[in-house]
C-alpha atoms as one frame of an Amber mdcrd trajectory, in Angstrom:
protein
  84.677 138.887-104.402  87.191 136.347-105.055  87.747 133.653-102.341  91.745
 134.537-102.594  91.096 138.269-101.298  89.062 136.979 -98.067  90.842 137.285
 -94.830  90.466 133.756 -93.422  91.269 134.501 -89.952  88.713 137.034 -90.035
  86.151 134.288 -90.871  87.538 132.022 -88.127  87.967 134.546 -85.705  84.120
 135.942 -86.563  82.581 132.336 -85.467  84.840 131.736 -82.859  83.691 135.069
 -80.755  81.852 134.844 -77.358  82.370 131.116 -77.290  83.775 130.795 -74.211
  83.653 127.466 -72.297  82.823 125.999 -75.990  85.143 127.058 -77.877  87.452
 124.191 -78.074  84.621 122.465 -79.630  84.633 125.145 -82.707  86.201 123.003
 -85.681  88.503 125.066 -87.769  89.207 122.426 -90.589  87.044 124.045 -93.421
  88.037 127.319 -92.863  91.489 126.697 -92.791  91.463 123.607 -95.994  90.098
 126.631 -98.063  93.599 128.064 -99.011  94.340 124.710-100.615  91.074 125.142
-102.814  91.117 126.113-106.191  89.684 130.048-106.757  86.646 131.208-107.582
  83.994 133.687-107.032  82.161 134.256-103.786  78.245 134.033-103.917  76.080
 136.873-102.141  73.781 134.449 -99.802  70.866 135.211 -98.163  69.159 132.625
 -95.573  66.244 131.496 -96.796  63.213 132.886 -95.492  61.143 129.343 -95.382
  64.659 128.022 -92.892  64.048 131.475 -90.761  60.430 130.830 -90.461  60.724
 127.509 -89.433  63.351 128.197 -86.917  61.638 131.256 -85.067  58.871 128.129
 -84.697  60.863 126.709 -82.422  61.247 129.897 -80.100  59.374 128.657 -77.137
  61.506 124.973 -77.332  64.718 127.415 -77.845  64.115 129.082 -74.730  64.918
 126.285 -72.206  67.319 127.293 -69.146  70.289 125.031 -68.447  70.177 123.910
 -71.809  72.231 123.622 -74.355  70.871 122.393 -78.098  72.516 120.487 -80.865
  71.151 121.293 -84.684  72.105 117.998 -86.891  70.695 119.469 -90.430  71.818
 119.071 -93.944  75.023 121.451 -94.204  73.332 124.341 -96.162  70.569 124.310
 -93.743  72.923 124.155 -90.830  74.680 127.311 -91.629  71.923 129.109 -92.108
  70.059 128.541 -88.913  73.592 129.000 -87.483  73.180 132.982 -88.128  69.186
 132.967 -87.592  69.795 131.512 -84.101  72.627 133.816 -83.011  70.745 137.072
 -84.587  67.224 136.645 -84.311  66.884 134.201 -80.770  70.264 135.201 -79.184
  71.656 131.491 -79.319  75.392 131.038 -79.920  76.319 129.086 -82.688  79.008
 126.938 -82.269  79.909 125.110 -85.623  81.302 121.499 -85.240  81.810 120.978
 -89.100  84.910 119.056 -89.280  85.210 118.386 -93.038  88.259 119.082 -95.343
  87.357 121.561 -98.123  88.286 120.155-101.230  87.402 121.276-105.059  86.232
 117.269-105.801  85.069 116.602-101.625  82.196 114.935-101.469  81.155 116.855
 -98.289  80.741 120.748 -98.470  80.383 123.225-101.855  81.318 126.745-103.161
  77.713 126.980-102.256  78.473 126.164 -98.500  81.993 128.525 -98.456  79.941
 131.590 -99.483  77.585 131.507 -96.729  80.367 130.588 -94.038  81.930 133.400
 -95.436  79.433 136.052 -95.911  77.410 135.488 -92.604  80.732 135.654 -90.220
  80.724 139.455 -91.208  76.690 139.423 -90.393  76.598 137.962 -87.048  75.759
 140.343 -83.981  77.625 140.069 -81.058  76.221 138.017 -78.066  77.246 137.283
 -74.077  76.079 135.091 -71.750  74.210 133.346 -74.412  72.575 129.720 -74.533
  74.689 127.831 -77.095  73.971 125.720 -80.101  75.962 122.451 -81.522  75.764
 122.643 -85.305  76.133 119.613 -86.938  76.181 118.645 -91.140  74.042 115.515
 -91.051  75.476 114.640 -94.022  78.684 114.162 -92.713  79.054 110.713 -93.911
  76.688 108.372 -96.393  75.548 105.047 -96.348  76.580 105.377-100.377  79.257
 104.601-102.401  80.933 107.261-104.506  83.114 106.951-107.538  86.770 107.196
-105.700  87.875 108.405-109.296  85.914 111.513-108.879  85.439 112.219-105.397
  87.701 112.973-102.769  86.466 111.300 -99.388  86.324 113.952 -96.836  83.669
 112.396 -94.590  83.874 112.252 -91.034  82.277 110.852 -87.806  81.622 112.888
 -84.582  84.042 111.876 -81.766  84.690 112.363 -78.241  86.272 115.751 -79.290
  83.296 117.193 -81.286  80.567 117.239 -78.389  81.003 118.450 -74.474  81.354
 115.651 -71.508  78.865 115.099 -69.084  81.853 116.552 -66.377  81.711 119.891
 -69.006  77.750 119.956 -68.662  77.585 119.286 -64.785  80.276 122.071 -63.948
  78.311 124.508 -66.051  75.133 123.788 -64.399  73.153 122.302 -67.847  70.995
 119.616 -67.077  69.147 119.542 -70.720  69.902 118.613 -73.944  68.006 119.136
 -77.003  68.699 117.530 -80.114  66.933 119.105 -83.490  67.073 116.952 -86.277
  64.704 116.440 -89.450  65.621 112.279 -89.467  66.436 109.722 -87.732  70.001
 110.242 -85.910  72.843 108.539 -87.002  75.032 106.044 -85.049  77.604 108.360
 -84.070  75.069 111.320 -82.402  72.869 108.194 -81.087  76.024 107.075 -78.938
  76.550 110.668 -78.016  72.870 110.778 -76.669  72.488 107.598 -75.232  75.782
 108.234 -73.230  74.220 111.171 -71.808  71.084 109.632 -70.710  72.863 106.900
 -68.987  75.108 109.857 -67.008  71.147 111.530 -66.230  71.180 114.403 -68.382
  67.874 114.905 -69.983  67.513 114.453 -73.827  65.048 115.794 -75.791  64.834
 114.751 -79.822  62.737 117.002 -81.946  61.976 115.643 -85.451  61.369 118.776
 -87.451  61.865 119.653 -91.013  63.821 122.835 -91.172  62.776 125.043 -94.662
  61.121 123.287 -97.584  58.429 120.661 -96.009  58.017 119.575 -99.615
């Protein structure tokens, strides 16, 4: 299928079900960007079976109460475990990818709009589920790029991307769990270390998600 003959709202309006107190956080930005995007033809995805299996790993840390869990992987990655952990575990995904699609971007791919496409239609409806902040950890690089060729569509997380500490307390969550597969960046390490100081609990796993290679 060609990206022109998708109904974008659909796809928005797909991830943005059973939200609920978190979906203000939901960024629409590549979803809507796409219509400025040049066309092309839509990849049939599947996630990977080596992302699945190391996600359903992670059932018993996935099952905390009062909890809610933030995912900072690689952007593929992200939106895969994204539909794993709202079909397979019952966790909400709540996508917090705030890049501009662009044809030249250096953040996102065709790769990346095929499987935000393709696994809105796939994902099962959930309620009163434990929710899931999923983050592209590539969101911004330490490298240069050749301005010539690359449009810069990188971002930082900001006091709009991730919930309060007033949010947390009036919903009764008292945990936060942070999956990564590196070391966090500056911007998710201020996030964190704010909540500590406001005594929320923080947990950091450090765990590859997929290839281990």
């Amino acid at each position: 299928m060609l990206k022109s003959k998708v109904n974008l709202y659909e796809v928005y309006d797909n991830w943005r079900k059973d939200l609920r107190y978190f979906e203000c956080y939901f960024k629409t930005t590549p979803i809507a960007s796409l219509k400025q995007c040049e066309d092309f033809e839509l990849e049939e995805v599947y996630p990977s079976n080596e992302i699945k299996n190391s996600v359903l790993a992670l059932k018993d840390k996935l099952s905390y109460k009062k909890t809610i869990y933030i995912f900072d992987l690689p952007l593929l990655e992200s939106i895969e475990t994204a539909l794993i952990l709202n079909n397979d575990l019952g966790i909400k995904p709540v996508l917090v990818f705030n890049h501009i699609s662009h044809d030249f971007g250096i953040v996102g791919s065709k790769i990346f709009i095929s499987k935000l496409i393709q696994y809105s239609y796939e994902l099962k409806e959930l309620k009163d589920s434990t929710y899931a902040f999923m983050l592209d950890k590539d969101r911004y690089l330490e490298t240069e790029f050749d301005k010539r060729i690359y449009y810069n569509n990188q971002y930082e997380l900001t006091e709009e991307e991730l919930p309060p500490v007033e949010i947390l307390n009036d919903l009764g969550i008292n945990r936060v769990v942070v999956i990564s597969v590196d070391k966090l960046k500056e911007d998710l390490t201020d996030y964190v270390e704010y909540l500590k100081k406001e005594n929320i609990f923080v947990e950091i796993i450090n765990e590859p998600i997929g290839s281990k290679e």
